[in-house]
XYZ file of C-alpha atoms in Angstrom:
779
model
C -49.809 -154.395 -211.166
C -49.317 -157.359 -212.665
C -48.486 -158.083 -216.467
C -49.559 -161.705 -218.206
C -47.656 -163.467 -220.678
C -49.048 -167.077 -221.904
C -47.068 -170.468 -221.807
C -47.752 -173.804 -222.823
C -48.902 -174.161 -219.628
C -51.111 -171.413 -219.458
C -51.008 -167.793 -218.011
C -48.001 -166.441 -215.925
C -49.363 -162.940 -214.370
C -46.100 -161.246 -213.760
C -45.480 -158.880 -210.708
C -44.682 -155.867 -211.616
C -45.762 -154.137 -208.021
C -41.968 -153.198 -207.244
C -40.874 -152.950 -210.681
C -41.610 -148.947 -209.962
C -39.626 -149.035 -206.805
C -36.686 -150.605 -208.650
C -36.884 -148.020 -211.700
C -37.070 -145.221 -208.422
C -33.665 -146.514 -206.844
C -31.994 -146.389 -209.956
C -33.174 -143.258 -210.860
C -32.665 -141.627 -207.833
C -28.811 -143.200 -207.275
C -28.071 -141.743 -210.771
C -29.116 -138.425 -210.201
C -27.788 -138.401 -206.564
C -24.438 -139.875 -207.804
C -23.556 -137.128 -210.044
C -23.210 -134.775 -207.221
C -24.785 -131.712 -208.855
C -27.250 -130.050 -206.845
C -29.438 -129.466 -209.779
C -29.464 -133.524 -210.265
C -30.984 -133.401 -206.567
C -33.410 -130.299 -207.058
C -34.580 -132.524 -210.013
C -35.325 -135.902 -208.286
C -37.235 -133.280 -205.616
C -39.421 -132.296 -207.928
C -39.849 -136.081 -209.794
C -40.451 -137.432 -206.056
C -43.300 -134.673 -205.557
C -44.781 -135.946 -208.983
C -44.666 -139.695 -207.867
C -46.259 -138.101 -204.212
C -49.194 -136.622 -206.091
C -50.013 -139.618 -208.570
C -49.962 -142.132 -205.398
C -52.137 -139.957 -203.410
C -54.870 -139.483 -206.198
C -54.678 -142.976 -207.209
C -54.636 -143.694 -203.824
C -51.498 -146.757 -205.189
C -49.599 -148.460 -202.715
C -46.812 -149.180 -205.252
C -46.223 -145.391 -206.461
C -46.265 -144.303 -203.128
C -43.877 -146.813 -202.004
C -41.913 -145.514 -205.484
C -41.920 -142.009 -203.938
C -40.102 -143.354 -200.747
C -37.287 -145.713 -202.488
C -36.800 -141.922 -204.727
C -36.263 -139.897 -202.065
C -34.583 -142.481 -199.974
C -31.725 -143.131 -202.485
C -31.358 -139.562 -203.638
C -30.727 -139.285 -199.613
C -28.595 -142.003 -199.334
C -27.043 -141.203 -202.608
C -26.654 -137.561 -202.147
C -24.536 -138.413 -198.295
C -22.151 -140.981 -199.954
C -21.400 -138.619 -202.893
C -21.315 -135.141 -200.712
C -18.358 -137.106 -198.602
C -16.575 -138.364 -201.509
C -16.557 -134.842 -203.049
C -15.576 -132.965 -199.645
C -13.285 -135.382 -198.075
C -9.190 -134.213 -198.093
C -7.908 -137.000 -200.901
C -10.733 -134.698 -203.067
C -9.808 -131.425 -201.737
C -6.107 -132.111 -202.066
C -6.735 -133.407 -205.616
C -8.093 -130.021 -206.691
C -4.667 -128.480 -205.874
C -2.679 -131.580 -207.680
C -0.889 -132.054 -204.547
C 1.898 -134.517 -204.203
C 0.968 -137.314 -201.083
C 2.160 -139.927 -199.522
C -0.345 -142.993 -199.591
C -1.327 -146.033 -197.586
C -3.779 -147.811 -200.012
C -5.273 -151.416 -200.416
C -5.994 -152.798 -203.807
C -9.682 -153.544 -204.316
C -9.639 -154.812 -208.169
C -7.632 -156.296 -210.685
C -4.804 -154.295 -212.388
C -5.750 -153.669 -215.997
C -2.828 -153.031 -218.452
C -3.118 -151.256 -221.729
C -0.983 -149.619 -224.127
C -1.551 -146.013 -224.491
C -2.907 -145.238 -227.686
C -1.228 -141.840 -227.993
C 1.805 -143.847 -228.138
C 3.473 -143.461 -224.433
C 4.305 -146.842 -223.420
C 2.340 -149.289 -221.256
C -0.123 -148.052 -218.572
C -1.517 -149.590 -215.896
C -5.022 -149.099 -214.289
C -6.308 -149.854 -210.961
C -8.887 -149.070 -207.689
C -8.351 -149.098 -204.694
C -8.993 -147.684 -201.126
C -7.146 -144.726 -199.192
C -6.064 -145.766 -195.888
C -3.666 -143.575 -194.926
C -2.618 -140.241 -196.519
C 0.277 -137.584 -195.522
C 0.326 -134.151 -197.112
C 0.859 -130.542 -196.729
C 2.095 -130.946 -193.152
C -0.931 -133.001 -192.115
C -2.020 -137.078 -191.900
C -5.476 -138.430 -192.355
C -6.683 -142.035 -191.554
C -9.516 -142.644 -194.117
C -11.111 -144.883 -196.419
C -11.803 -143.350 -199.472
C -11.906 -144.588 -203.339
C -8.948 -143.450 -205.958
C -7.838 -144.409 -209.432
C -4.277 -145.239 -209.744
C -2.869 -144.867 -212.965
C 0.851 -145.945 -212.988
C 3.228 -145.736 -216.447
C 6.974 -145.829 -216.344
C 9.601 -148.346 -214.835
C 6.883 -149.030 -212.283
C 4.322 -150.529 -214.746
C 5.706 -154.526 -213.975
C 4.735 -153.973 -210.333
C 1.664 -152.146 -210.670
C 0.316 -154.943 -213.227
C 1.410 -157.726 -210.804
C -0.274 -155.929 -207.995
C -2.170 -158.546 -206.433
C -6.378 -157.819 -205.242
C -6.092 -157.320 -200.844
C -2.814 -156.242 -201.187
C -1.750 -153.032 -199.568
C 1.030 -150.479 -200.658
C 2.644 -147.398 -199.829
C 3.920 -144.834 -202.537
C 4.496 -141.262 -202.892
C 1.933 -140.034 -206.082
C 0.439 -136.632 -207.310
C -3.227 -136.165 -207.093
C -5.683 -134.787 -209.721
C -9.161 -134.085 -209.512
C -11.733 -136.710 -210.657
C -15.229 -136.868 -211.653
C -17.617 -137.731 -209.079
C -19.791 -139.410 -210.843
C -16.999 -141.905 -211.274
C -17.504 -143.153 -207.981
C -13.866 -142.084 -206.540
C -12.247 -139.375 -204.633
C -9.753 -138.899 -207.330
C -7.042 -139.759 -209.480
C -3.400 -140.572 -208.745
C -0.416 -140.853 -210.946
C 2.362 -142.842 -208.581
C 5.781 -141.051 -208.492
C 7.578 -143.737 -206.916
C 7.880 -147.281 -206.746
C 4.621 -149.261 -204.874
C 6.678 -150.821 -201.657
C 4.376 -153.779 -200.001
C 3.042 -153.035 -197.142
C 1.356 -156.238 -196.361
C 0.195 -159.250 -198.485
C -3.582 -159.816 -199.110
C -5.217 -162.037 -196.777
C -4.884 -165.654 -196.635
C -8.040 -166.324 -198.673
C -7.054 -164.228 -201.102
C -3.749 -165.845 -201.607
C -5.869 -168.885 -201.948
C -7.934 -167.879 -204.270
C -4.706 -166.744 -206.746
C -3.032 -169.902 -206.187
C -6.332 -171.452 -207.495
C -6.245 -168.978 -210.792
C -2.981 -169.544 -211.587
C -3.219 -173.296 -211.596
C -5.435 -173.080 -214.084
C -3.266 -171.137 -216.292
C -0.532 -173.483 -215.807
C -2.650 -176.269 -216.475
C -4.053 -174.833 -219.502
C -0.873 -173.683 -220.704
C -0.509 -177.251 -222.909
C -3.633 -176.192 -224.915
C -3.840 -174.072 -228.095
C -3.466 -170.549 -227.764
C -7.260 -169.585 -228.428
C -8.179 -172.361 -225.816
C -5.716 -171.214 -223.540
C -7.339 -168.132 -223.333
C -10.602 -168.875 -222.961
C -10.718 -171.557 -220.493
C -9.651 -169.404 -217.570
C -11.993 -165.989 -219.086
C -15.227 -168.051 -219.362
C -14.224 -169.739 -215.972
C -12.892 -166.531 -213.770
C -13.242 -163.407 -216.405
C -9.575 -163.473 -216.246
C -8.502 -162.522 -220.236
C -5.261 -161.831 -219.313
C -4.234 -164.146 -221.946
C -7.090 -163.204 -224.739
C -5.695 -161.342 -227.517
C -7.480 -158.349 -229.407
C -8.446 -160.418 -232.752
C -10.249 -162.765 -230.450
C -11.978 -159.829 -228.200
C -12.995 -158.467 -231.717
C -15.017 -161.311 -232.961
C -16.483 -161.855 -229.460
C -17.588 -158.940 -229.473
C -18.691 -159.047 -233.472
C -21.077 -162.028 -232.537
C -22.463 -160.656 -229.346
C -20.203 -163.313 -226.656
C -18.391 -160.758 -225.092
C -20.438 -161.558 -222.077
C -19.033 -164.817 -221.927
C -15.413 -163.687 -221.245
C -16.229 -161.266 -218.149
C -18.094 -162.432 -214.967
C -21.448 -161.723 -216.187
C -24.909 -162.740 -214.438
C -26.588 -164.228 -217.390
C -23.081 -166.580 -217.542
C -23.091 -167.168 -213.471
C -26.965 -168.604 -214.423
C -25.963 -170.427 -217.343
C -23.008 -171.953 -215.112
C -26.125 -172.683 -212.202
C -28.202 -174.122 -214.797
C -25.833 -176.451 -215.657
C -24.526 -177.811 -212.507
C -28.275 -178.033 -210.916
C -28.894 -180.408 -214.118
C -25.653 -182.436 -213.344
C -26.800 -182.667 -209.544
C -30.300 -183.729 -210.670
C -29.338 -186.240 -212.520
C -26.985 -187.926 -210.059
C -29.849 -187.973 -207.411
C -29.774 -184.570 -205.842
C -33.424 -182.931 -204.769
C -34.729 -180.537 -202.383
C -32.784 -178.588 -200.099
C -29.534 -180.561 -200.961
C -30.254 -178.935 -204.271
C -30.076 -175.525 -202.617
C -26.914 -175.939 -200.825
C -25.582 -177.424 -204.367
C -26.158 -173.620 -205.716
C -25.266 -171.465 -202.773
C -21.705 -173.643 -202.907
C -21.315 -172.653 -206.414
C -22.453 -169.466 -206.164
C -19.687 -169.106 -203.198
C -16.847 -170.496 -204.903
C -17.984 -168.335 -207.948
C -17.582 -165.500 -206.322
C -14.542 -166.632 -204.231
C -12.818 -167.448 -207.525
C -13.106 -164.284 -208.882
C -11.902 -162.201 -205.807
C -15.199 -160.705 -204.590
C -14.735 -157.385 -206.573
C -17.943 -155.452 -206.522
C -18.422 -156.127 -210.456
C -18.250 -160.008 -209.094
C -20.988 -159.243 -206.268
C -23.370 -157.780 -208.712
C -23.188 -160.307 -211.488
C -23.890 -163.263 -208.766
C -26.806 -161.581 -207.527
C -28.256 -160.981 -210.723
C -27.417 -164.217 -212.302
C -28.654 -165.962 -208.730
C -32.295 -163.745 -209.245
C -32.147 -164.727 -213.008
C -31.919 -168.825 -211.898
C -34.114 -168.515 -209.157
C -36.630 -166.529 -211.146
C -36.806 -168.965 -214.389
C -37.299 -171.879 -211.903
C -39.163 -172.040 -208.832
C -40.869 -168.407 -209.366
C -41.577 -168.985 -212.721
C -44.513 -170.198 -212.659
C -45.644 -168.022 -209.818
C -44.761 -165.134 -211.822
C -42.216 -163.667 -208.967
C -39.180 -163.336 -211.488
C -39.603 -159.802 -211.926
C -40.408 -159.424 -208.326
C -36.886 -160.937 -207.360
C -34.829 -158.617 -210.231
C -36.484 -155.306 -208.722
C -35.521 -156.689 -205.113
C -32.035 -157.211 -206.726
C -31.909 -153.934 -208.263
C -33.131 -152.058 -205.244
C -30.357 -153.555 -203.035
C -27.345 -153.607 -205.173
C -28.159 -149.787 -205.567
C -28.314 -148.810 -201.835
C -24.878 -150.914 -201.414
C -23.445 -149.192 -204.232
C -24.963 -145.689 -205.944
C -22.163 -145.750 -208.871
C -23.775 -149.251 -210.381
C -26.734 -146.992 -211.511
C -23.994 -145.230 -213.931
C -22.763 -148.699 -214.596
C -22.908 -150.047 -218.152
C -21.953 -153.516 -217.003
C -24.970 -153.200 -214.398
C -27.399 -152.008 -217.018
C -26.771 -155.231 -218.961
C -26.863 -157.344 -216.267
C -30.568 -156.162 -215.495
C -31.644 -156.263 -218.999
C -30.056 -159.560 -219.488
C -31.895 -160.922 -216.462
C -35.205 -159.381 -217.331
C -35.219 -160.789 -220.727
C -34.407 -163.795 -219.123
C -37.298 -163.955 -216.901
C -39.849 -162.502 -219.002
C -38.925 -164.942 -222.211
C -37.107 -167.395 -221.197
C -38.989 -170.207 -219.267
C -41.506 -169.494 -222.374
C -38.592 -169.589 -224.860
C -37.676 -173.218 -223.393
C -41.334 -174.375 -223.482
C -41.813 -173.713 -227.151
C -38.935 -175.085 -228.057
C -39.318 -177.904 -225.616
C -41.840 -179.063 -227.858
C -39.194 -180.503 -230.554
C -36.360 -180.477 -228.563
C -34.513 -182.384 -225.490
C -35.790 -179.941 -222.592
C -31.779 -179.648 -221.680
C -31.069 -178.252 -225.322
C -34.133 -175.692 -225.159
C -32.997 -174.504 -222.051
C -29.673 -174.207 -223.128
C -30.860 -172.475 -226.205
C -33.436 -170.048 -224.893
C -31.570 -168.853 -221.690
C -29.165 -166.850 -224.155
C -31.009 -166.352 -226.731
C -33.199 -163.741 -224.190
C -30.699 -162.452 -222.571
C -29.514 -161.233 -226.278
C -32.517 -159.790 -227.647
C -33.186 -158.182 -224.216
C -29.870 -156.622 -223.934
C -29.380 -155.599 -227.766
C -30.548 -152.085 -227.444
C -27.974 -151.220 -224.978
C -25.424 -152.999 -226.948
C -26.255 -151.110 -230.045
C -26.192 -147.602 -228.058
C -22.508 -148.826 -227.076
C -21.367 -149.946 -230.351
C -23.438 -148.324 -232.894
C -24.294 -151.501 -234.513
C -26.893 -154.222 -234.674
C -25.157 -157.730 -234.369
C -26.950 -160.152 -236.827
C -24.906 -162.970 -235.994
C -25.788 -162.571 -231.825
C -28.912 -163.874 -231.640
C -27.923 -167.400 -233.285
C -24.165 -167.249 -232.245
C -25.418 -167.138 -228.771
C -28.154 -169.639 -229.446
C -25.649 -172.173 -230.627
C -22.735 -171.639 -227.849
C -25.464 -171.996 -225.523
C -25.296 -176.012 -224.990
C -21.024 -175.636 -224.376
C -20.882 -172.699 -221.997
C -22.175 -174.972 -219.442
C -19.817 -177.441 -219.766
C -16.681 -175.704 -220.366
C -17.274 -173.678 -217.630
C -18.263 -176.468 -215.180
C -14.367 -178.392 -216.275
C -12.902 -175.188 -216.281
C -13.875 -174.780 -212.496
C -13.186 -178.550 -211.846
C -9.541 -177.581 -213.472
C -8.962 -174.593 -211.001
C -10.051 -176.778 -208.191
C -7.520 -179.894 -208.434
C -4.784 -178.095 -210.594
C -2.964 -176.178 -207.320
C -3.062 -180.369 -206.088
C -2.835 -182.700 -208.469
C -1.462 -181.191 -211.469
C -1.408 -183.854 -213.648
C -5.236 -184.263 -213.292
C -5.763 -180.682 -213.670
C -4.392 -181.031 -217.294
C -6.674 -183.911 -218.801
C -9.513 -181.481 -217.018
C -7.869 -178.910 -218.844
C -8.126 -180.591 -222.172
C -11.621 -181.351 -221.904
C -12.534 -177.364 -220.820
C -10.389 -176.581 -224.075
C -12.254 -179.123 -226.160
C -15.596 -177.895 -225.092
C -14.407 -174.585 -225.046
C -13.783 -175.165 -229.076
C -17.219 -174.943 -230.467
C -17.238 -171.675 -228.711
C -14.249 -170.252 -230.400
C -15.129 -171.460 -234.017
C -18.930 -170.051 -233.448
C -17.171 -166.886 -232.813
C -14.327 -166.883 -235.380
C -16.703 -168.137 -238.209
C -19.313 -165.581 -237.259
C -17.202 -162.521 -237.017
C -15.876 -163.231 -240.382
C -19.117 -163.361 -242.384
C -19.743 -160.033 -244.334
C -23.393 -159.599 -242.666
C -22.285 -160.488 -239.462
C -23.108 -156.728 -238.073
C -25.065 -153.672 -239.376
C -23.629 -150.433 -239.098
C -26.524 -148.583 -236.919
C -26.619 -144.999 -235.264
C -26.871 -144.456 -231.775
C -29.564 -141.614 -232.027
C -32.601 -141.716 -229.884
C -34.604 -142.741 -232.686
C -32.698 -145.455 -234.193
C -32.017 -146.359 -230.810
C -36.422 -146.921 -230.001
C -36.552 -148.295 -233.514
C -34.259 -151.240 -232.162
C -35.776 -151.291 -228.754
C -39.451 -151.684 -231.083
C -37.863 -154.419 -232.872
C -36.258 -156.520 -230.101
C -39.860 -156.098 -228.405
C -41.349 -157.460 -231.137
C -38.676 -160.451 -231.768
C -40.092 -161.528 -228.355
C -43.883 -161.335 -228.709
C -43.106 -163.439 -232.010
C -40.785 -165.468 -230.241
C -42.969 -168.245 -228.749
C -45.096 -168.380 -231.984
C -41.942 -169.454 -234.255
C -39.957 -171.789 -231.687
C -42.585 -173.943 -231.371
C -42.526 -174.897 -235.130
C -39.602 -176.306 -236.338
C -41.036 -176.253 -239.977
C -40.706 -172.404 -239.149
C -37.353 -172.312 -237.444
C -35.629 -174.226 -239.910
C -36.439 -171.815 -243.041
C -35.330 -168.473 -240.811
C -32.354 -170.290 -239.714
C -31.618 -170.923 -243.343
C -32.727 -167.360 -244.377
C -30.409 -165.747 -241.714
C -27.178 -167.940 -242.956
C -27.854 -166.454 -246.610
C -28.184 -163.211 -244.777
C -24.886 -163.819 -243.134
C -23.231 -164.943 -246.478
C -23.664 -160.976 -247.553
C -22.862 -158.113 -246.663
C -25.513 -155.505 -245.228
C -27.312 -153.844 -248.115
C -27.654 -149.864 -247.923
C -29.805 -148.290 -250.975
C -27.135 -146.501 -253.195
C -24.504 -147.448 -251.008
C -21.627 -147.835 -252.518
C -22.167 -145.590 -255.495
C -21.033 -147.642 -258.642
C -18.489 -145.694 -259.812
C -16.301 -145.139 -256.796
C -12.771 -143.842 -256.357
C -12.330 -143.184 -253.003
C -13.530 -144.358 -250.028
C -13.302 -143.197 -246.259
C -14.230 -146.326 -243.995
C -16.235 -145.373 -240.883
C -13.921 -147.931 -238.259
C -14.323 -145.786 -235.344
C -11.389 -143.979 -233.794
C -9.048 -144.517 -236.460
C -7.814 -144.523 -239.866
C -8.885 -146.660 -243.348
C -9.289 -145.268 -246.411
C -9.642 -147.243 -249.699
C -8.943 -145.970 -253.157
C -9.892 -148.108 -256.053
C -7.592 -149.496 -258.828
C -9.633 -151.868 -260.355
C -12.068 -153.821 -260.200
C -12.517 -155.939 -256.657
C -8.906 -154.064 -256.014
C -8.317 -151.398 -253.885
C -5.052 -149.362 -252.174
C -5.690 -149.024 -248.546
C -3.980 -146.537 -246.549
C -4.173 -147.651 -242.621
C -6.683 -150.632 -241.066
C -8.115 -148.522 -238.336
C -8.482 -150.137 -234.935
C -11.564 -152.072 -235.313
C -10.874 -155.418 -237.481
C -14.578 -156.142 -237.522
C -15.506 -152.652 -238.851
C -12.747 -152.327 -241.528
C -13.366 -156.075 -242.662
C -17.376 -154.864 -243.507
C -16.479 -151.875 -245.149
C -14.293 -153.601 -247.565
C -16.902 -156.055 -248.098
C -19.444 -153.302 -248.610
C -17.484 -151.798 -251.258
C -16.392 -155.200 -253.157
C -12.636 -155.429 -252.503
C -11.050 -158.964 -252.626
C -7.877 -157.650 -253.104
C -5.225 -155.386 -252.007
C -2.620 -154.900 -254.311
C -0.531 -151.949 -252.139
C -1.077 -151.515 -248.249
C 0.097 -148.243 -246.642
C 0.727 -147.828 -242.859
C 1.006 -144.407 -242.381
C 2.655 -145.744 -238.221
C 2.176 -147.914 -235.887
C -0.389 -146.874 -233.753
C -2.990 -149.035 -232.517
C -5.995 -146.802 -234.377
C -3.703 -147.164 -237.600
C -2.557 -150.662 -237.890
C -5.634 -152.818 -235.395
C -7.254 -154.194 -238.249
C -4.244 -155.480 -240.064
C -4.133 -159.312 -239.177
C -7.833 -159.486 -239.724
C -7.218 -157.698 -243.367
C -4.035 -160.326 -244.006
C -6.739 -163.235 -243.027
C -9.257 -162.591 -245.330
C -7.883 -160.939 -248.636
C -4.243 -161.483 -250.424
C -2.098 -158.306 -249.962
C 0.293 -157.406 -252.498
C 3.086 -155.094 -250.780
C 3.318 -153.303 -247.967
C 4.867 -150.166 -246.918
C 5.439 -148.661 -243.733
C 6.895 -145.562 -241.769
C 10.732 -145.646 -241.504
C 10.262 -144.925 -237.927
C 9.909 -148.391 -235.885
C 7.861 -146.968 -232.716
C 6.483 -148.669 -230.397
C 8.869 -150.841 -231.458
C 7.042 -153.836 -229.883
C 3.867 -153.261 -232.753
C 6.852 -152.483 -235.514
C 8.379 -155.802 -235.330
C 5.258 -158.181 -234.671
C 3.576 -156.935 -238.155
C 7.401 -157.521 -239.671
C 7.427 -160.921 -238.243
C 3.881 -161.479 -239.540
C 4.524 -160.048 -242.991
C 7.183 -162.342 -242.926
C 5.807 -165.470 -242.205
C 3.357 -164.653 -244.962
C 5.863 -163.969 -247.911
C 4.201 -160.307 -247.885
C 7.068 -157.807 -249.319
C 7.906 -154.871 -246.916
C 9.803 -151.909 -247.542
C 10.159 -148.455 -245.685
C 8.459 -145.737 -247.114
C 10.971 -142.713 -248.726
C 9.833 -139.443 -249.851
C 9.910 -139.397 -253.717
C 8.948 -142.688 -254.226
C 6.067 -143.917 -256.374
C 4.260 -146.591 -257.460
C 1.572 -147.322 -260.656
C -1.315 -149.907 -259.292
C -4.296 -150.038 -262.020
C -5.327 -146.257 -262.758
C -3.739 -145.024 -259.405
C -0.004 -143.470 -258.882
C 0.959 -143.385 -255.475
C 3.751 -140.626 -254.413
C 5.099 -140.641 -251.093
C 5.303 -137.078 -250.229
C 6.793 -137.304 -246.838
C 8.048 -140.357 -244.619
C 10.255 -140.920 -241.438
C 10.339 -137.079 -240.237
C 11.543 -137.033 -236.350
C 10.425 -133.976 -235.280
C 8.487 -133.905 -231.529
C 7.316 -131.124 -229.531
C 8.809 -131.986 -226.523
C 7.163 -132.592 -223.013
C 5.148 -134.917 -221.812
C 3.524 -136.243 -225.113
C 7.255 -135.501 -226.884
C 6.914 -139.359 -228.044
C 3.743 -139.599 -229.628
C 4.570 -136.300 -231.606
C 7.824 -137.749 -232.637
C 5.736 -141.052 -233.776
C 2.723 -138.833 -235.588
C 5.226 -136.716 -237.503
C 6.785 -139.924 -238.939
C 3.644 -140.967 -240.619
C 4.024 -141.781 -243.492
C 2.368 -138.633 -246.258
C 0.830 -139.701 -249.871
C -0.803 -138.300 -252.777
C -2.832 -140.388 -254.680
C -3.250 -139.581 -258.629
C -6.686 -141.179 -260.461
C -8.067 -140.038 -263.437
C -10.131 -136.754 -262.882
C -9.269 -136.719 -258.711
C -6.679 -136.534 -256.158
C -5.923 -137.022 -252.647
C -3.894 -136.225 -250.114
C -3.340 -138.705 -247.248
C -1.939 -137.265 -244.225
C -1.697 -139.739 -241.515
C -1.142 -138.066 -238.177
C 1.318 -135.858 -238.731
C 1.299 -132.687 -236.407
C 2.372 -128.570 -237.494
C 6.088 -129.640 -237.061
C 5.853 -132.215 -239.818
C 3.308 -130.321 -241.801
C 5.603 -127.001 -241.945
C 8.751 -129.891 -242.494
C 6.528 -130.654 -245.913
C 6.314 -127.356 -246.749
C 9.422 -126.002 -246.468
C 11.103 -129.246 -248.479
C 8.673 -127.741 -251.392
C 6.949 -130.836 -251.484
C 3.616 -130.746 -253.754
C 0.903 -131.170 -251.907
C -2.177 -129.897 -253.771
C -5.249 -132.159 -254.037
C -8.786 -131.508 -254.496
C -9.702 -134.102 -251.208
C -7.096 -134.227 -247.946
C -7.416 -136.482 -245.695
C -7.566 -134.367 -242.610
C -4.402 -135.436 -240.346
C -4.948 -136.558 -237.043
C -8.363 -137.265 -236.716
C -8.970 -133.319 -236.607
C -6.815 -132.433 -233.596
C -6.362 -128.502 -232.841
C -2.737 -129.592 -233.762
C -2.686 -128.265 -237.452
C -0.507 -125.697 -239.363
C -3.121 -123.389 -241.619
C -0.957 -122.919 -244.020
C -0.326 -126.469 -244.693
C -4.070 -127.123 -245.263
C -4.428 -124.177 -247.658
C -1.420 -125.380 -249.568
C -3.580 -128.354 -250.543
C -6.240 -126.089 -252.384
C -8.363 -129.002 -251.178
C -12.009 -128.628 -251.968
C -13.182 -131.386 -249.422
C -12.047 -132.205 -246.292
C -12.618 -135.838 -244.851
C -12.358 -136.099 -241.210
C -11.868 -139.959 -240.454
C -13.041 -139.769 -236.409
C -14.790 -142.153 -233.963
C -18.303 -140.855 -232.522
C -18.250 -139.476 -229.074
C -14.119 -140.146 -228.902
C -12.373 -138.924 -225.753
C -10.113 -136.962 -227.149
C -12.120 -134.041 -228.506
C -11.633 -134.845 -231.846
C -12.073 -132.950 -234.433
C -11.431 -129.768 -232.588
C -13.890 -126.876 -233.285
C -10.560 -124.646 -234.176
C -9.656 -127.026 -236.807
C -13.314 -127.071 -238.162
C -13.422 -122.931 -238.287
C -10.079 -123.171 -240.030
C -11.351 -125.865 -242.794
C -14.578 -124.015 -243.177
C -12.729 -120.474 -243.560
C -10.508 -122.343 -246.382
C -13.865 -123.036 -248.163
C -13.606 -126.668 -247.608
C -16.802 -128.835 -247.368
C -16.192 -131.162 -244.236
C -17.439 -134.401 -243.957
C -16.714 -136.503 -240.468
C -16.867 -140.419 -240.463
C -18.862 -140.132 -236.938
C -21.786 -138.053 -238.234
C -21.665 -139.560 -241.716
C -20.539 -142.596 -241.733
C -18.315 -144.212 -244.231
C -17.939 -141.560 -247.000
C -17.496 -142.116 -250.711
C -16.688 -139.928 -253.316
C -17.163 -140.846 -256.945
C -16.928 -139.429 -260.473
C -19.786 -139.315 -263.307
C -19.133 -137.394 -266.686
C -15.819 -135.825 -265.539
C -17.646 -134.835 -261.941
C -17.048 -135.721 -258.928
C -19.950 -136.674 -256.579
C -19.934 -137.516 -252.487
C -22.095 -140.266 -251.374
C -22.344 -140.677 -247.157
C -23.517 -144.022 -245.349
C -26.091 -142.171 -243.487
């Protein structure tokens, strides 16, 4: 079984014989790792069908796939059973408090709770000893540690390989997550043993890189460690959004495609230096070993290293023989048997897709470009380009968008990735021994990475950088068809410079314009609820090109795309209802793209760090900032804003009291337009809603922005008092909070309101024509 593609030197027959076995291993482990009996039965049925096909056609690949499928189901099922029936899982079902000795196996991840509960830290570890309920066990089972409170700093500084003891409360985990339980520490961690010597040495090298980069500009200082070691500890939210919008996020992660680029560059330099034959293989092996060691040999690193080596070998020595897909298949089978839960990892899927793209298209595209570009530049452009096209369907499924700028951004950034990464590794290697030399190399690495920063920054700011795309099966199938079509047509286009250049010009023109959607936006729109994911951003038109903006959502790229589409060039009044990230995340991008007249905020400055940062940023830009006060009014163009409530200090008590108090402090406002009124409610909860009604405030409006993304915590009397005909729910697709709640939707329907949701309809616009208002949705 083989597939063919024509190259400049003839036709290459790809060896597909192991492909069914790779698919079988992936499918079998995915089913088995769920821990569900029905999944195992389903796998058995599939195996019987495959066996029947193999017997009927006397097909060796089908027979081998059947064996692999049965083997993967058996191996994965046993692993899942051991995980779900061991003492850790059993005590987790009882929410037992236990004393644990744990070895840290992953880098701690620190983040701020979106619910306002302060910083939290999450990491993976293996339980080595456990005492609880009068018994003691010596074992080795994976758990997830979720720490918060006073010990956050200690957990955040935990080194991979360290062994710690602490008391914690177990809670049940899904077997599909690959851990036996979740643990919330109740005491501070007590270090029982330091990491092995080689991990300590690795940490010194990583620390040396960070210190050498300290003298660089902020973005370079963050990007060089991220490119080199996947260390994103200094990467800002803005940079993350820019790289995500331009499809360059993989450069800041430990990915197979990234290692392939690094190896390609190292091999090229080695050849320039006269290295040949087996010594070239030695150089490659050393590079991979150094890469894995410096990235701490975590499972994701080993997976990326395996896929990166396969990709490089496939486009190199195996390219002419067509054995690339055979190598990818072997890698997939082996990795799935080593870690069954990789079959459920989006990162693994992206790595495999990138490698398949590089194998199938990379060499052919490089040869096409090589007709009019230097060979080194053709390789540097073709490899990331092939990986980007191959992974686009998966990226769209994850993000709900198609990155128009992703293909050109990867093509442009490709030539700079290798030099910047190699210089970063060189910096890491010498900085801890010779600091001054490390700083020189860090300077070179920083400026080698500067073009990547410019590409991400400018690319993400383009109006047409991405197109919102539904993640439905049919829509994703269209993306797959489009990616395959690009793959088929690319060689014909890439070998002709006179086609590449005009297409590049057309692409630039497209990027300079916001994506056009038929009928969107309506010509006389008054209010638009932007689709910014799990967050709020509501636009109220006050004059041509000008609008009041209430909240900025969590996603800067989505916010700017919405404003571009509806033609808003200036924001004379910005209202930030409260300081949670899902309401202020797009502020920095907004301030950098459009003039903002004045800002009103909630009187409660919590979370304090966020409030201070926003205040400092606005002061630096000279933008007036004032606290909202109930009863205040602003007239802006055709609109009149009235603050109904602000800074209510009410909480529901319990674990979430701090978050409830912050939610109830939301600025609640009423906007009056000619022929239309709207109530904007932030995240105010039942206590705040009741207080607003008790104060006798006028909350009547044609449209209500449903509080807190439609959560279950609503006061029916408050919603009824609005008398609204239309209820807008600004909420993210497949969010983990269960918003909007079925109970809330039933309440709104019972009150006779038409419900529109940004997760289902996309952005929603309300317009007025001949005295009648109409609703238009983007989807």
